[in-house]
Tab-separated table of C-alpha atoms in Angstrom:
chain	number	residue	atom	x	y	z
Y	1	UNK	CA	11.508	-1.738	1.727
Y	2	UNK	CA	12.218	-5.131	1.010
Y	3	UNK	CA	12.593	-6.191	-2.731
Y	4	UNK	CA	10.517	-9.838	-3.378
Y	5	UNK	CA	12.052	-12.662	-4.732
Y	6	UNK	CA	9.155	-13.949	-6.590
Y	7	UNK	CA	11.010	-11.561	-10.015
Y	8	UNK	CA	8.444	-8.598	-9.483
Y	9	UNK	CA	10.275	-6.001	-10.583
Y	10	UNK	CA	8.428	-2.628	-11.262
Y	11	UNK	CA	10.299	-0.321	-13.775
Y	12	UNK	CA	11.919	2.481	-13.327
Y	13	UNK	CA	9.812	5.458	-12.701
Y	14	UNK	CA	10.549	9.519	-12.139
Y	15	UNK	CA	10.249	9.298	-8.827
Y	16	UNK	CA	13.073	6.776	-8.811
Y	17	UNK	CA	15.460	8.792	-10.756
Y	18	UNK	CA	14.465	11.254	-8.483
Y	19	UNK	CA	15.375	9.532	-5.843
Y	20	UNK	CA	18.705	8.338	-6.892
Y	21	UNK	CA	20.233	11.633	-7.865
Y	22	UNK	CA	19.471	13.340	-4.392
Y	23	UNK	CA	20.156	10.597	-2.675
Y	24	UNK	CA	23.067	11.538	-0.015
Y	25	UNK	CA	25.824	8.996	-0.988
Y	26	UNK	CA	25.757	10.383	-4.554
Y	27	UNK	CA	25.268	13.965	-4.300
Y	28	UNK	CA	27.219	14.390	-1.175
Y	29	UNK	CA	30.388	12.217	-2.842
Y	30	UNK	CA	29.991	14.629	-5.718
Y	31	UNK	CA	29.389	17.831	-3.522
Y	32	UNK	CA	32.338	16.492	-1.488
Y	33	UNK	CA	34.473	15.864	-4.274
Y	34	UNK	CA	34.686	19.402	-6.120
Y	35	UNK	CA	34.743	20.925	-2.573
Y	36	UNK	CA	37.530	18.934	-0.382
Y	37	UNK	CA	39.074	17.002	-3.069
Y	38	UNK	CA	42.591	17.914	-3.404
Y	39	UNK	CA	43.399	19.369	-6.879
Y	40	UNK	CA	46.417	16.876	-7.537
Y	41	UNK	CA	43.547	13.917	-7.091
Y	42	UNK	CA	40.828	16.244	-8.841
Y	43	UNK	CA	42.394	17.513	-11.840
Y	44	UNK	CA	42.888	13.487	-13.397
Y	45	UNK	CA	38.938	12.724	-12.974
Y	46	UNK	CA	38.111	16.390	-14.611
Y	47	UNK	CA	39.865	15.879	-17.516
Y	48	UNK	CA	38.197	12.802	-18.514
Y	49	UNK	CA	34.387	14.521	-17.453
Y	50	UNK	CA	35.995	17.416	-19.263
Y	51	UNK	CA	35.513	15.608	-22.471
Y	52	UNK	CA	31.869	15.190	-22.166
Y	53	UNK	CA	31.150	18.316	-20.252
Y	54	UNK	CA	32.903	22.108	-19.903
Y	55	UNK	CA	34.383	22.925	-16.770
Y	56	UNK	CA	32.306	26.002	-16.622
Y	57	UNK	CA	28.894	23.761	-16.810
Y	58	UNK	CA	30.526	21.821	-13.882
Y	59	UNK	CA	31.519	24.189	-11.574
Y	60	UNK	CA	27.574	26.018	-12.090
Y	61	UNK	CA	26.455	22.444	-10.675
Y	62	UNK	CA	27.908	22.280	-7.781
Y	63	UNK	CA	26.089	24.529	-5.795
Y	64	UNK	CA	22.625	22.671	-6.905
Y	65	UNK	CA	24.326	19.065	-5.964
Y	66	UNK	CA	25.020	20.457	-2.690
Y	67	UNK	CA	21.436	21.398	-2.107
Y	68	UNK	CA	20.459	18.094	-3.481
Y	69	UNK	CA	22.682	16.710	-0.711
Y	70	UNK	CA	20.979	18.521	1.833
Y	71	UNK	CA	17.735	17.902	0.567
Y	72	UNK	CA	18.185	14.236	0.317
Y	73	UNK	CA	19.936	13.886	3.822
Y	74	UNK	CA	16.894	16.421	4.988
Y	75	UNK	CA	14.399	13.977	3.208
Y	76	UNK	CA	15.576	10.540	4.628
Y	77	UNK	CA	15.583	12.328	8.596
Y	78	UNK	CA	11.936	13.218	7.892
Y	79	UNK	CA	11.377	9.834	6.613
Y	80	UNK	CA	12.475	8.259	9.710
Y	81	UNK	CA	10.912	10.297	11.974
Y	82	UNK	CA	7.346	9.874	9.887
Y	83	UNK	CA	8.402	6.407	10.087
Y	84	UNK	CA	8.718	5.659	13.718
Y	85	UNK	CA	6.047	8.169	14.799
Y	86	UNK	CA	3.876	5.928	12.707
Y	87	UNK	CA	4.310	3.002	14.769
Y	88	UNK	CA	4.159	4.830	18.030
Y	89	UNK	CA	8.127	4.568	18.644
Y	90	UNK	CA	7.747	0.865	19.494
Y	91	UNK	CA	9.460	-1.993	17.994
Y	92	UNK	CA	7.950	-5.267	17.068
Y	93	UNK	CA	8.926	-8.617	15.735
Y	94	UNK	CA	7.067	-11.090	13.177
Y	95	UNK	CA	7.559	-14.699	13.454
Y	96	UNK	CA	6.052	-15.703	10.091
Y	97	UNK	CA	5.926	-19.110	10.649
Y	98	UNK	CA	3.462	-18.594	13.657
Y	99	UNK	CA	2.069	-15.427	11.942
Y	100	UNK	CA	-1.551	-16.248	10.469
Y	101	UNK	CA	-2.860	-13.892	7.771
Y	102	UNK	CA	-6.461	-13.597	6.868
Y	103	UNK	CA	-7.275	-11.967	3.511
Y	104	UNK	CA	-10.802	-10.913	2.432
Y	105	UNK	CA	-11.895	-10.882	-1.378
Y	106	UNK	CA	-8.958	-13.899	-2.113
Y	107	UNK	CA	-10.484	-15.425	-5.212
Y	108	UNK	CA	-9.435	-12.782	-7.938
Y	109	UNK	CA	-7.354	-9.856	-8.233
Y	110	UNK	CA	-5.393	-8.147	-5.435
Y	111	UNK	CA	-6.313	-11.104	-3.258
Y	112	UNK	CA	-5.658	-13.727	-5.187
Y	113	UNK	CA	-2.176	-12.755	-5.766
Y	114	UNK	CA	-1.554	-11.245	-1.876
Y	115	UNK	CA	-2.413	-15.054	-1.195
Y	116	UNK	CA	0.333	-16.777	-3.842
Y	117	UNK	CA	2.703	-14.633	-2.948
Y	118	UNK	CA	2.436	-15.027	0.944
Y	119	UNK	CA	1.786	-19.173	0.837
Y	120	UNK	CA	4.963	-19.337	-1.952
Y	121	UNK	CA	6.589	-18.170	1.905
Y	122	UNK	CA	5.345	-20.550	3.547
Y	123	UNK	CA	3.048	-18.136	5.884
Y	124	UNK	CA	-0.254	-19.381	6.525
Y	125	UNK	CA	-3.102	-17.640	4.615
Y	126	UNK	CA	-6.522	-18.001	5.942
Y	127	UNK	CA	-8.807	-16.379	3.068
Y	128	UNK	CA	-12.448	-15.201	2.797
Y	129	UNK	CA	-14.458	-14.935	-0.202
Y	130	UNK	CA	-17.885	-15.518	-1.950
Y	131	UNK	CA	-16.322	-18.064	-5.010
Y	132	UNK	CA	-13.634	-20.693	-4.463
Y	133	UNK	CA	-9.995	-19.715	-4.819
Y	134	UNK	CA	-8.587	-20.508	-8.135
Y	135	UNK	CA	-6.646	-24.245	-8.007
Y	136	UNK	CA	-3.437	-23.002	-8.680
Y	137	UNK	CA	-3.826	-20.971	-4.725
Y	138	UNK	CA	-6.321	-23.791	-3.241
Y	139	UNK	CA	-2.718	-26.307	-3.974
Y	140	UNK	CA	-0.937	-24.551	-1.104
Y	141	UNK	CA	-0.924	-26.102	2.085
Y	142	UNK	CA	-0.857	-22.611	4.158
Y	143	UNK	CA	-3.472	-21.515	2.134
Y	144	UNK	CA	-7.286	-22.285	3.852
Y	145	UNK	CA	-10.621	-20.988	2.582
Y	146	UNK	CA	-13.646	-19.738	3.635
Y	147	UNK	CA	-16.816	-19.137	1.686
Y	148	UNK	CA	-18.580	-16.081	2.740
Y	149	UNK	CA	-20.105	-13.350	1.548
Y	150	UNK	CA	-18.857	-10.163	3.703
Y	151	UNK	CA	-21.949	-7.965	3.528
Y	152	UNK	CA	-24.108	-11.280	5.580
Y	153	UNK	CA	-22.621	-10.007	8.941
Y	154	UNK	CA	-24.189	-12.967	10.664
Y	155	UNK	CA	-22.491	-15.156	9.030
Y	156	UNK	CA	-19.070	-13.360	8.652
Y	157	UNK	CA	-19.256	-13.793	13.162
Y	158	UNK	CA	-19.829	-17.954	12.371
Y	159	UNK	CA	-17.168	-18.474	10.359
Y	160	UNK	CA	-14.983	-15.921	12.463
Y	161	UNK	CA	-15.661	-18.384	15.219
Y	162	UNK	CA	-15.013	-21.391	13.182
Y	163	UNK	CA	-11.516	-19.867	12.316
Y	164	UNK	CA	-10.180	-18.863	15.692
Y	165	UNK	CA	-11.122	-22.920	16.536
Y	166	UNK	CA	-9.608	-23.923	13.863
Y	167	UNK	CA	-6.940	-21.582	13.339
Y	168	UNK	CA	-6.188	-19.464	15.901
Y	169	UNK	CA	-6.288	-15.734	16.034
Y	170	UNK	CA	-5.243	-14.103	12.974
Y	171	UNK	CA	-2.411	-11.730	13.464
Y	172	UNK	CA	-2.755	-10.026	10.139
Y	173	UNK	CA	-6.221	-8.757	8.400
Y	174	UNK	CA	-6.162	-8.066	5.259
Y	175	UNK	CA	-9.424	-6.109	4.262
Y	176	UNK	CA	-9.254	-6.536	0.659
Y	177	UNK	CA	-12.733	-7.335	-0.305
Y	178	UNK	CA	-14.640	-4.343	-2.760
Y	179	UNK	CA	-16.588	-4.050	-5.524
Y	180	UNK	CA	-16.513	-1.152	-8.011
Y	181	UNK	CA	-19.054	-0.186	-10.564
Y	182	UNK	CA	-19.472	2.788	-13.677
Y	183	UNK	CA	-23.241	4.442	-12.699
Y	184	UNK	CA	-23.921	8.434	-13.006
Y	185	UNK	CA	-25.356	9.889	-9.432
Y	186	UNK	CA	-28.759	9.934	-10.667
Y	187	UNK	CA	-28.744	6.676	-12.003
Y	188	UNK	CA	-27.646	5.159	-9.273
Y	189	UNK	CA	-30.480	2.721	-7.106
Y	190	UNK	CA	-30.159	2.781	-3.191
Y	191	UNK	CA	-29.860	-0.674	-3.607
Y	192	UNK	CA	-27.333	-0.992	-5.420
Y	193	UNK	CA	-25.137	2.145	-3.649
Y	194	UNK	CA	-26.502	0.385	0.098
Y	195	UNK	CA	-24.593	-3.251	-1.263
Y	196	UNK	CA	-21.564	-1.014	-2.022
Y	197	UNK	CA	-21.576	0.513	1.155
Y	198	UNK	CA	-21.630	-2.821	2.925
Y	199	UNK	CA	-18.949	-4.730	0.779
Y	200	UNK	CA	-16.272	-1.168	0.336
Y	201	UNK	CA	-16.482	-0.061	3.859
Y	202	UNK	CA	-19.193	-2.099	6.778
Y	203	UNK	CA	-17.311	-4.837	6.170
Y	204	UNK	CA	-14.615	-3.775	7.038
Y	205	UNK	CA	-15.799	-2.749	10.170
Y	206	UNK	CA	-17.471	-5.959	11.220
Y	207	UNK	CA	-13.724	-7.607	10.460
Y	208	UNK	CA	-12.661	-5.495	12.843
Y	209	UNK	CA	-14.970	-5.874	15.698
Y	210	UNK	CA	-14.265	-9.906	14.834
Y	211	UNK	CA	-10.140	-10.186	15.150
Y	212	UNK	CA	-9.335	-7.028	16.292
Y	213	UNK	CA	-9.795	-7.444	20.099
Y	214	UNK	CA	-7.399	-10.430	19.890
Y	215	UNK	CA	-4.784	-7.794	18.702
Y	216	UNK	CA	-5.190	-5.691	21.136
Y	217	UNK	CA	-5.205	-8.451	23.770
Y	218	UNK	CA	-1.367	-9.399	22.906
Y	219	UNK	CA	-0.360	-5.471	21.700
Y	220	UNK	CA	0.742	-7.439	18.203
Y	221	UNK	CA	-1.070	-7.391	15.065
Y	222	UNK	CA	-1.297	-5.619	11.804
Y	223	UNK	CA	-4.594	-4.439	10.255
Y	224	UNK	CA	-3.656	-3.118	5.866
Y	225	UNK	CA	-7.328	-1.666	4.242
Y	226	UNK	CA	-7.309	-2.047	0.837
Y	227	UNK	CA	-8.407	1.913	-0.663
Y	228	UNK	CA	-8.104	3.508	-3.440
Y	229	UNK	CA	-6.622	6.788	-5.151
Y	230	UNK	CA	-10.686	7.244	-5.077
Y	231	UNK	CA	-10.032	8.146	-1.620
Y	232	UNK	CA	-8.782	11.567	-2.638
Y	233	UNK	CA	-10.149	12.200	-6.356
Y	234	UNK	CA	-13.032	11.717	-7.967
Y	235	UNK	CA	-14.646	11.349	-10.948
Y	236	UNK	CA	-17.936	11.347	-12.842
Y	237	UNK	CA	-19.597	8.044	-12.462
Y	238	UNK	CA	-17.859	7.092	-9.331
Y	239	UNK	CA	-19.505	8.935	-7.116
Y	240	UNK	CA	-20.730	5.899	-4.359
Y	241	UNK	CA	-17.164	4.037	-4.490
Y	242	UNK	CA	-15.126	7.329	-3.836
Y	243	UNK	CA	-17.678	8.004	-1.007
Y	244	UNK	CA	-16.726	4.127	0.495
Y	245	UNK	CA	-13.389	4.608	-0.195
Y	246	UNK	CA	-13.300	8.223	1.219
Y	247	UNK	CA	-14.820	6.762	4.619
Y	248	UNK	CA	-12.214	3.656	4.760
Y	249	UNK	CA	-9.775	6.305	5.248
Y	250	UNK	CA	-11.735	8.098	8.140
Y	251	UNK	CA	-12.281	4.615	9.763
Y	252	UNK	CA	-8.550	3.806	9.034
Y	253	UNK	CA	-7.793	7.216	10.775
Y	254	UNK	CA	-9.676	6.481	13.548
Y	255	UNK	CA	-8.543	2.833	14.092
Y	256	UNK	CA	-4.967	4.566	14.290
Y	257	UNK	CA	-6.206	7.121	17.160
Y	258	UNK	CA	-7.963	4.294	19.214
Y	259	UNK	CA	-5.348	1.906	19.135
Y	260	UNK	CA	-3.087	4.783	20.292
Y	261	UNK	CA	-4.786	6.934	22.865
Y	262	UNK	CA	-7.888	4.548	23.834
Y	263	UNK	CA	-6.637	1.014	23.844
Y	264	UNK	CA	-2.790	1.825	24.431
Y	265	UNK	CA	-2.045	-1.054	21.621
Y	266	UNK	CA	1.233	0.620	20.293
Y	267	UNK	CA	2.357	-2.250	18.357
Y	268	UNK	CA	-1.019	-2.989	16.478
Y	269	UNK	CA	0.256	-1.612	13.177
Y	270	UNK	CA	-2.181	-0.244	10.723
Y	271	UNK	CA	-1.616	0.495	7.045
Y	272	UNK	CA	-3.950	1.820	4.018
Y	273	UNK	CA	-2.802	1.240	0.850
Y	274	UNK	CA	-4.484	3.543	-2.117
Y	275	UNK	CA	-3.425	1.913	-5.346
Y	276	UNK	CA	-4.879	3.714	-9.015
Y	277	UNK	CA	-6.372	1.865	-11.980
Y	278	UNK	CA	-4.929	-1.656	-11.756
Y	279	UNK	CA	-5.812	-4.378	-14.554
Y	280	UNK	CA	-7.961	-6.390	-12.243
Y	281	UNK	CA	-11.244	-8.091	-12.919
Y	282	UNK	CA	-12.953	-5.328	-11.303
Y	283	UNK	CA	-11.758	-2.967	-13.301
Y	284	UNK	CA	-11.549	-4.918	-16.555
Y	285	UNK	CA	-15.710	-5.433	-15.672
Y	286	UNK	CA	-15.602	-1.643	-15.463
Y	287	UNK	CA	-14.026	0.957	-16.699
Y	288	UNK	CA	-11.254	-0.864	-18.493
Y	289	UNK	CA	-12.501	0.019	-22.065
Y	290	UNK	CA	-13.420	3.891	-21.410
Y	291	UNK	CA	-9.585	4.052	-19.987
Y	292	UNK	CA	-8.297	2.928	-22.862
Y	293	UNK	CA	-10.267	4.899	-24.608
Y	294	UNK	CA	-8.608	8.003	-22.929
Y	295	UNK	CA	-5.342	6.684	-22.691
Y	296	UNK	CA	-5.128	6.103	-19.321
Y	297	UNK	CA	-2.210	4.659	-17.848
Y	298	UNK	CA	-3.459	1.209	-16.316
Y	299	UNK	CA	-0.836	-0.454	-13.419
Y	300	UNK	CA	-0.333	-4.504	-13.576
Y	301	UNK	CA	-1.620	-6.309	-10.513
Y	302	UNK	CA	1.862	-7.895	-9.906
Y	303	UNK	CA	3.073	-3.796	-9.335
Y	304	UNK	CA	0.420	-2.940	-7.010
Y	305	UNK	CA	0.508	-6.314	-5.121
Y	306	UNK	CA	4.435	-6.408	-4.519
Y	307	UNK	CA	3.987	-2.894	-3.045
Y	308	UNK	CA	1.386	-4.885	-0.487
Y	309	UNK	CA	3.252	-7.630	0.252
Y	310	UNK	CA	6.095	-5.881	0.957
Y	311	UNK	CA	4.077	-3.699	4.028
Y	312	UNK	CA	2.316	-6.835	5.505
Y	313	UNK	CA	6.249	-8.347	5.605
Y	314	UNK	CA	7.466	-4.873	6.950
Y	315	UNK	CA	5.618	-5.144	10.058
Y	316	UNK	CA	5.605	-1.895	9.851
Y	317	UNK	CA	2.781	0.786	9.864
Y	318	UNK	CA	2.258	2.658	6.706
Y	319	UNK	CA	0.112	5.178	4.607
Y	320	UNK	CA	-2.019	6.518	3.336
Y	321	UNK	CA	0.632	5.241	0.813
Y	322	UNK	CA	-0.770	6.065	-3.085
Y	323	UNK	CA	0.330	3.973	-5.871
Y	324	UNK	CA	1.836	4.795	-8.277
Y	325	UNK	CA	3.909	7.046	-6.728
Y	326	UNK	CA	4.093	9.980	-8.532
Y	327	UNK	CA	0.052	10.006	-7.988
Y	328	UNK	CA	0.708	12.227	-4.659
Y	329	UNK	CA	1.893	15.323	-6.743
Y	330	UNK	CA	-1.834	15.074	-7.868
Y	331	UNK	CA	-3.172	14.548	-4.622
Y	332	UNK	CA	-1.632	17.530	-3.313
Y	333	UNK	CA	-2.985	19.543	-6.202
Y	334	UNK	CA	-6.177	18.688	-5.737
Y	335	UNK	CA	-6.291	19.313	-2.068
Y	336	UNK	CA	-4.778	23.032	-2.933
Y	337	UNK	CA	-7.804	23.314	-5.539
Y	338	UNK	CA	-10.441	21.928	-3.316
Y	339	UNK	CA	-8.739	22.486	0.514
């Protein structure tokens, strides 16, 4: 994945260590060292590792660092493969400066920065939202904006229109756009849950029906749904924005099948991205002081957006992909708990 030059730089986590010490070129240099390495070239090295740990400890790792080389070289093969299959074993190329990206929900939080960080590259950002974009974004001259509110479907098809006049057909949708709230079940109104409905998920379908077909047209595009780790867990007073996030990824699932099998659009790339608590103004409206209260870990926009970025530049299909990382060891427990 590429790294960002904007100075983003996430710290290191255990699934990064992790990483590193299976990682072929280190175990398998070890594994190959204490196994082909003649003795007149091993015996200098050991005797300086000797001083910091016992032969005896050494030669009882050896074995593991050769499964760790296995496992690694094992791991990167089914990456690949994952990799590929998910974009239908057909290549692609980006031209970003012809490349047109529209982002929904661009004023604050993951939108706002998606858009800095994409117009700081010169692509051209065409963004949706309900308030203005902050100065600081509205200064860049890729950067364009639209005010609409997603959940008035007429007029999210006029200003559709206005943008392929104006614009062209975007090449990239971004549907970022959501709205999060704190409510029991019972307290909930239908009001209320219907407006959530429309914003987290119909939206997102009506952006679809609007830019997709031009996607399919040329067999090039690249359509990323903003989810959430509420996609897979739950919890009390949630209950209406894990059930719109929970049906983003059955839409996102079946975007993927009818690009495939229906439309034949193997290079239309599709990602969801399911990011956990993240310091935005959503969540700061929210549930910001009750996680602090527990002592929830809370991410930094900047380490949720770089992940973002970095698939839209890709061009590459990806996810469901969880943020943080380590989150998916959770996922997978609740899935054994509650198949």
């Amino acid at each position: 994945m590429a790294l960002l030059k904007s100075g983003i730089i996430a710290p290191l986590g255990i699934g990064t260590v992790l990483s590193f010490a299976i990682h072929p070129l280190v175990s398998g240099s070890i594994s190959a060292f204490f196994t082909f390495c003649p003795s007149e070239i091993q015996q200098p090295v050991l005797n300086v590792v000797n001083s910091f740990v016992s032969t005896s400890i050494l030669n009882t790792l050896v074995r593991p660092i050769t499964v760790a080389f296995w496992l690694g070289l094992l791991s990167r093969l089914n990456s690949y493969l994952s990799r590929r299959s998910a974009n239908n074993w057909a290549d692609d190329t980006y031209n970003w400066e012809e490349e047109i990206v529209l982002i929904t929900g661009a004023s604050s939080g993951y939108g706002e920065r998606m858009t800095e960080l994409l117009a700081q590259r010169g692509i051209k950002v065409i963004t949706i939202s309900r308030g203005p974009l902050k100065p600081r974004i509205a200064s860049y001259k890729s950067v364009y904006w639209y005010k609409c509110d997603v959940t008035n479907f007429e007029r999210v098809s006029q200003i559709a229109a206005q943008i392929r006049r104006e614009h062209g057909d975007p090449t990239i949708l971004v549907n970022n756009a959501g709205v999060l709230s704190k409510v029991l079940l019972l307290e909930q109104h239908v009001e209320d849950v219907k407006k959530m409905f429309d914003v987290n998920l119909i939206s997102h379908w009506k952006l679809l029906q609007e830019f997709l077909p031009a996607m399919i047209r040329k067999n090039h595009g690249h359509v990323i749904s903003i989810a959430s780790l509420a996609s897979f867990i739950s919890t009390p007073g949630m209950g209406e924005y894990a059930a719109t996030k929970h049906g983003l990824l059955a839409l996102h699932d079946t975007l993927r099948q009818e690009l495939k099998y229906v439309y034949k659009a193997e290079r239309v790339r599709t990602s969801i991205i399911n990011p956990g608590w993240t310091d935005t103004p959503m969540v700061q409206n929210t549930w910001e002081a009750a996680l602090k209260k527990k002592g929830t870990a809370i991410m930094k926009t900047d380490e949720v957006v770089a992940r973002i970025v970095n698939v839209i530049l890709s061009g590459e299909s990806c996810g469901p992909l969880p943020i943080p990382s380590y989150s998916t060891l959770a996922i997978g427990a609740r899935m054994l708990v509650f198949p």
